[in-house]
CSV table of C-alpha atoms and ligand atoms in Angstrom, one decimal:
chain,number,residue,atom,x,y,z
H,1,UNK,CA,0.0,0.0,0.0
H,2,UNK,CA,3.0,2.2,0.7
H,3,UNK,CA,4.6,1.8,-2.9
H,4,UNK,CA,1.3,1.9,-4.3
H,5,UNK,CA,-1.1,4.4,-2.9
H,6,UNK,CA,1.6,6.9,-1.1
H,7,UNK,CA,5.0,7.3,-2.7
H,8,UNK,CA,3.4,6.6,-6.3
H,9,UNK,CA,1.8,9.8,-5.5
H,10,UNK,CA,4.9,11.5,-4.5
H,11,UNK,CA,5.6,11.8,-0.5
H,12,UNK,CA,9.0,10.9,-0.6
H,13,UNK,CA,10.0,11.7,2.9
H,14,UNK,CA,11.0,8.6,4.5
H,15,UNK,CA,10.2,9.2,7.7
H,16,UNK,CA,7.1,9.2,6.9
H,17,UNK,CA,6.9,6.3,4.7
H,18,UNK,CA,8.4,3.9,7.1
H,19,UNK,CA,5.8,5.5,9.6
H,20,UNK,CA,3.3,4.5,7.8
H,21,UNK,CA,4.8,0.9,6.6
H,22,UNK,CA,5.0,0.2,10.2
H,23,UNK,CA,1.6,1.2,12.2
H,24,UNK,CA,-0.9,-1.6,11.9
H,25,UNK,CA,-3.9,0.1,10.4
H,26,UNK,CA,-5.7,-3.0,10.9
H,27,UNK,CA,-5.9,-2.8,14.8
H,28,UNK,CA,-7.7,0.7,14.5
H,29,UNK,CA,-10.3,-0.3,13.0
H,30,UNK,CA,-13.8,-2.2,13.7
H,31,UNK,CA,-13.4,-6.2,13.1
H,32,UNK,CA,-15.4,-6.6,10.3
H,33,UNK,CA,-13.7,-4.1,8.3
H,34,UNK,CA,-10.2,-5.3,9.1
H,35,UNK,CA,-9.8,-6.4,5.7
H,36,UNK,CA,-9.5,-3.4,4.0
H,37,UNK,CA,-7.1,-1.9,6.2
H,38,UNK,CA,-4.8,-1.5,3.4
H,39,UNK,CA,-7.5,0.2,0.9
H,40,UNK,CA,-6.0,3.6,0.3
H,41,UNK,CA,-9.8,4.9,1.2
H,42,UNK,CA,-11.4,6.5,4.1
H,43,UNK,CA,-13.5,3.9,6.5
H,44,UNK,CA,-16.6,4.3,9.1
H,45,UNK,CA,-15.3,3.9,13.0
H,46,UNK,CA,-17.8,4.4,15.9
H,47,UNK,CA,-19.6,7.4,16.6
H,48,UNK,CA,-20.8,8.2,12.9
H,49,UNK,CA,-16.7,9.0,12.1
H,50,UNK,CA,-13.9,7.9,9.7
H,51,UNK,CA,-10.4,7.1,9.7
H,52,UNK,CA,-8.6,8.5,7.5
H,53,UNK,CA,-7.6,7.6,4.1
H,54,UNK,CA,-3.7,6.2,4.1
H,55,UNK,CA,-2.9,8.7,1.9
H,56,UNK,CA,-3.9,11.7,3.3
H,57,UNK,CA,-2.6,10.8,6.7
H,58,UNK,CA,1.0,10.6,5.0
H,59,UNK,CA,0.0,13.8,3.2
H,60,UNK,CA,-0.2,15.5,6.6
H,61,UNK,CA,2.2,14.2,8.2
H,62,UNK,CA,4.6,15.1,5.0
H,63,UNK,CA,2.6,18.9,5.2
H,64,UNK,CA,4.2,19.0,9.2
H,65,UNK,CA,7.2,18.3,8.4
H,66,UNK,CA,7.8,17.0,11.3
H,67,UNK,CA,11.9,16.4,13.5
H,68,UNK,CA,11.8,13.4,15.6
H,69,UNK,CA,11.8,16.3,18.9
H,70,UNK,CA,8.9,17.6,17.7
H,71,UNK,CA,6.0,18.5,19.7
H,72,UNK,CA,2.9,17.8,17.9
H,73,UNK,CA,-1.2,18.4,18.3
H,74,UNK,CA,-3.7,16.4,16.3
H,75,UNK,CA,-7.3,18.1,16.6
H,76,UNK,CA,-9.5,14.9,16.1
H,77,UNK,CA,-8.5,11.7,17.4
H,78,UNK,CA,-11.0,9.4,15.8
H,79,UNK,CA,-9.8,5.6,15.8
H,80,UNK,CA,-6.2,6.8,17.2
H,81,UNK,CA,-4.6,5.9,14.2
H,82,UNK,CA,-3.3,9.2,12.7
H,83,UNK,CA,-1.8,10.0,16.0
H,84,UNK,CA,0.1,6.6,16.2
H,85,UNK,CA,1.8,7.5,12.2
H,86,UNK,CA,2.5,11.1,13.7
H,87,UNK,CA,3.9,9.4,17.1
H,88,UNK,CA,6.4,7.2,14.5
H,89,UNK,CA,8.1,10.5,13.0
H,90,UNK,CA,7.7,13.1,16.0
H,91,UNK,CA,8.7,13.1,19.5
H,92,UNK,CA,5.8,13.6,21.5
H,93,UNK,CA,1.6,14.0,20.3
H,94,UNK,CA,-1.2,15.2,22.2
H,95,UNK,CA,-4.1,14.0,20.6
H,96,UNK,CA,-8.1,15.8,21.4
H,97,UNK,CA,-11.4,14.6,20.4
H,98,UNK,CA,-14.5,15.7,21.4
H,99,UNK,CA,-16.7,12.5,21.3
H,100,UNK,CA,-15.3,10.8,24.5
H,101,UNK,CA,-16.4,7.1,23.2
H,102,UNK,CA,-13.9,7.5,20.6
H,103,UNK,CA,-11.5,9.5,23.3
H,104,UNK,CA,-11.6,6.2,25.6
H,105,UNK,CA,-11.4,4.0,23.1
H,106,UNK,CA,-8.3,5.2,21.1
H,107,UNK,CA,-6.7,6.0,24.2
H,108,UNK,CA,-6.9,2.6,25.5
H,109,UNK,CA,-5.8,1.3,21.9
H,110,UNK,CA,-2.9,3.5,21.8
H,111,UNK,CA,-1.6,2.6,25.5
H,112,UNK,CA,-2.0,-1.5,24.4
H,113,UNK,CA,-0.1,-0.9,21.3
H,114,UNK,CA,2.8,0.9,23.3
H,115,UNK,CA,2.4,4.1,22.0
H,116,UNK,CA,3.5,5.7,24.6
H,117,UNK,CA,4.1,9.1,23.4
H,118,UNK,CA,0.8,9.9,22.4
H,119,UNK,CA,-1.5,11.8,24.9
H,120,UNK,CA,-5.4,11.4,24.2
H,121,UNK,CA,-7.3,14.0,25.7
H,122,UNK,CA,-11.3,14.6,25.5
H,123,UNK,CA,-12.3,18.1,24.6
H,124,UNK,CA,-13.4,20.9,21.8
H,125,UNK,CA,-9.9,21.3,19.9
H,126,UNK,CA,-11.2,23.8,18.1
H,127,UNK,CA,-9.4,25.4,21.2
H,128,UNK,CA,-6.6,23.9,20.9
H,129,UNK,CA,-4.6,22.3,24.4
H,130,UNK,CA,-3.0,25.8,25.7
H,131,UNK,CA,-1.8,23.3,28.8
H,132,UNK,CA,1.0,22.1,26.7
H,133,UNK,CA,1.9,25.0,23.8
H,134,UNK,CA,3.7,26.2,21.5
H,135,UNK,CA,3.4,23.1,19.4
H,136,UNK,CA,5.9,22.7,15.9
H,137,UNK,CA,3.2,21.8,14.2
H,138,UNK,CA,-0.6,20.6,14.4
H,139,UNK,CA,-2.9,18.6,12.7
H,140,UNK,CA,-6.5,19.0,12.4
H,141,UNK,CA,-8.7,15.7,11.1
H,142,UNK,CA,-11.7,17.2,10.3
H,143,UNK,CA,-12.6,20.1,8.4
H,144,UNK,CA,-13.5,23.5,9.6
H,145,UNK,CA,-15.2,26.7,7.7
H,146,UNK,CA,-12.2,29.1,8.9
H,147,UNK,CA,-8.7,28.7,10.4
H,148,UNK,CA,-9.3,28.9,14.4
H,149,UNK,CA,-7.2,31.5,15.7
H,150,UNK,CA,-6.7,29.9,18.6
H,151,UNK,CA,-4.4,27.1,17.1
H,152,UNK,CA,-2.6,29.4,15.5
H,153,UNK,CA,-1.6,31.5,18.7
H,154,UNK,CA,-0.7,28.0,20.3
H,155,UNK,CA,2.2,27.3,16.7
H,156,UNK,CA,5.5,28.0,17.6
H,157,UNK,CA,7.4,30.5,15.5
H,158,UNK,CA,8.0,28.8,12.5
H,159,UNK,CA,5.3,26.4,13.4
H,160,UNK,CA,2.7,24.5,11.1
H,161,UNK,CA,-0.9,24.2,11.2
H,162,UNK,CA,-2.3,21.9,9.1
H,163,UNK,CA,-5.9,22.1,8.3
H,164,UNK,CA,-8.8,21.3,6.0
H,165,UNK,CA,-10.9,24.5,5.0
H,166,UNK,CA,-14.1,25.5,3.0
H,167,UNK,CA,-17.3,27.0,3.3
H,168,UNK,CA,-19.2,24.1,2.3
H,169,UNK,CA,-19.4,20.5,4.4
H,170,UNK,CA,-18.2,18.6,1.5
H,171,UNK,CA,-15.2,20.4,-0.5
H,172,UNK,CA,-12.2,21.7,1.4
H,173,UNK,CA,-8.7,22.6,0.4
H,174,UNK,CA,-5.9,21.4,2.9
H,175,UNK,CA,-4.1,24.3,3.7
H,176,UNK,CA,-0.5,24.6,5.2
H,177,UNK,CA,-0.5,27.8,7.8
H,178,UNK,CA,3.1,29.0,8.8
H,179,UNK,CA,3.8,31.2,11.4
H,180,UNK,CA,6.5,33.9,9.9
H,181,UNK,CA,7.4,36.0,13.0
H,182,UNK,CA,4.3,37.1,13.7
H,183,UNK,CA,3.0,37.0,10.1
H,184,UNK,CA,1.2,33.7,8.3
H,185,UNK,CA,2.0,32.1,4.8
H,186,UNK,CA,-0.1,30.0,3.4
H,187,UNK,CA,-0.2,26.6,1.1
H,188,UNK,CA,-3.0,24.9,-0.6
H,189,UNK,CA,-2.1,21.4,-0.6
H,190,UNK,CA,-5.2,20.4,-3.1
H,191,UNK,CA,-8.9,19.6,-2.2
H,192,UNK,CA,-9.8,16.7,0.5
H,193,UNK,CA,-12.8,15.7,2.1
H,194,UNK,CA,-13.1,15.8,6.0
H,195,UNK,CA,-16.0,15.0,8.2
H,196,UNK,CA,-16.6,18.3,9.8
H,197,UNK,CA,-15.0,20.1,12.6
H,198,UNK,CA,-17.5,20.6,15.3
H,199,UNK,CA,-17.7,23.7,17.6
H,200,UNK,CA,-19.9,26.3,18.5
H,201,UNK,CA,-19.3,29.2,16.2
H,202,UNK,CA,-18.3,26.4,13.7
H,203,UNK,CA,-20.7,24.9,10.7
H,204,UNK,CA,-23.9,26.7,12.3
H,205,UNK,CA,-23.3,30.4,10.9
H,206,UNK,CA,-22.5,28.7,7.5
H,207,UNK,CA,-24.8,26.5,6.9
G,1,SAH,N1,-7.3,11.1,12.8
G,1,SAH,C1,-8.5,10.3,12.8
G,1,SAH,C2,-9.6,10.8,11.9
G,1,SAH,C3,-10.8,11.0,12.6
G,1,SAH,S1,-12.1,11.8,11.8
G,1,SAH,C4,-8.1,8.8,12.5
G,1,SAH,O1,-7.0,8.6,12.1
G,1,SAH,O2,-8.9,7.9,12.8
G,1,SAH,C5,-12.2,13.4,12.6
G,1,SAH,C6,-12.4,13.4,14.1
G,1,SAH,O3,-12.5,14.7,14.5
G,1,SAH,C7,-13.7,12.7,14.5
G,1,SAH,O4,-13.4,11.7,15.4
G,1,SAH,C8,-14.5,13.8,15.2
G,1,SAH,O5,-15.3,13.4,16.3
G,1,SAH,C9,-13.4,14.8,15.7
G,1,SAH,N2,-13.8,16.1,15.9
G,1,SAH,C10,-14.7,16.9,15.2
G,1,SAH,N3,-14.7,18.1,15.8
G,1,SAH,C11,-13.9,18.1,16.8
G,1,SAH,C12,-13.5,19.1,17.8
G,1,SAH,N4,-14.0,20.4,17.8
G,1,SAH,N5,-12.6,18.8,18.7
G,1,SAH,C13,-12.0,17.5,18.7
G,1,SAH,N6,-12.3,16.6,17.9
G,1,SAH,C14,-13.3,16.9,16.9
């Protein structure tokens, strides 16, 4: 799946490739669906959520470029695995979802499966997790009408945010925010499809 659906499609950086070559996808996911773990396609997890397509997770993770020190946040847990590919090429992730079933459950995964530098946390991470900023870079799983400023404030300088934005539920463009000093730049890393970020002020004005 590695050759075929990920460096094929051109993320060479081989931290992330062997990241993803060596995280079971298999044990995040419900039994019945285990075999099409290694289907480059997006799958149904508890909770009325997905996890992620392969592809996109290494397209992140590329996005972050992320140093094995790094300090990471992933906004949307989901099935956990995400965080474990992120916890293979950075040093330490928190990880925050807002359903607590899924919370629980990934948590518990992750901690059986010895990865022991992921943090799960239950919350709305449309605020990000001031407890443990700056971050290098993070990584929202779910896609949002507008950047929230508050992850930006929590990006180190020179830090990445990595999000999926649009106005409408079902079209968003992955954008790369860099903090520049105190300035942003911004990259369009092509069009994706997220479930949607949930928060107060989130979808409701724009639907
Ligand atoms: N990274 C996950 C993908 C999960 S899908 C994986 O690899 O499995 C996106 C997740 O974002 C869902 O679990 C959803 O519940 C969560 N989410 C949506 N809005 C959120 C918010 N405001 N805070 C935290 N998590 C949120």
């Amino acid at each position: 799946m590695v050759e075929e659906s990920i460096e094929s499609r051109g993320i060479s950086d081989r931290s992330v490739l062997e990241a993803m070559a060596e995280v079971p996808r298999e044990k995040f996911l419900p039994a019945h669906l285990c075999e099409f773990a290694y289907d480059d396609k997006p799958l149904p997890i508890e909770a009325g959520q997905t996890i992620s397509q392969p592809y996109v997770v290494a397209l992140m993770a590329a996005a972050a470029e992320l140093r094995p020190e790094g300090r990471v946040l992933e906004v949307g847990t989901g099935s956990g695995y995400g965080a474990a590919v992120l916890s293979r090429i950075a040093g330490e992730v928190w990880s925050i979802e807002r359903h607590e079933v899924l919370a629980a459950s990934a948590g518990q995964r992750l901690k059986e499966l010895g990865y022991s530098n992921v943090h799960v946390i239950h919350g709305d991470g449309t605020q990000g997790w001031p407890d443990e900023a700056p971050y290098d870079a993070i990584v929202v799983t779910a896609g949002a009408p507008t950047v929230p400023e508050a992850l930006v404030n929590q990006l180190t300088p020179d830090g990445r945010l990595i999000i999926p934005v649009g106005r409408k539920r079902k079209v968003q463009h992955l954008l790369r925010i860099r903090l520049v000093g105190r300035e942003t730049t911004v990259d369009d890393l092509g069009a994706v499809r997220f479930v949607p970020l949930i928060a107060d002020q989130s979808w409701a004005e724009f639907d």
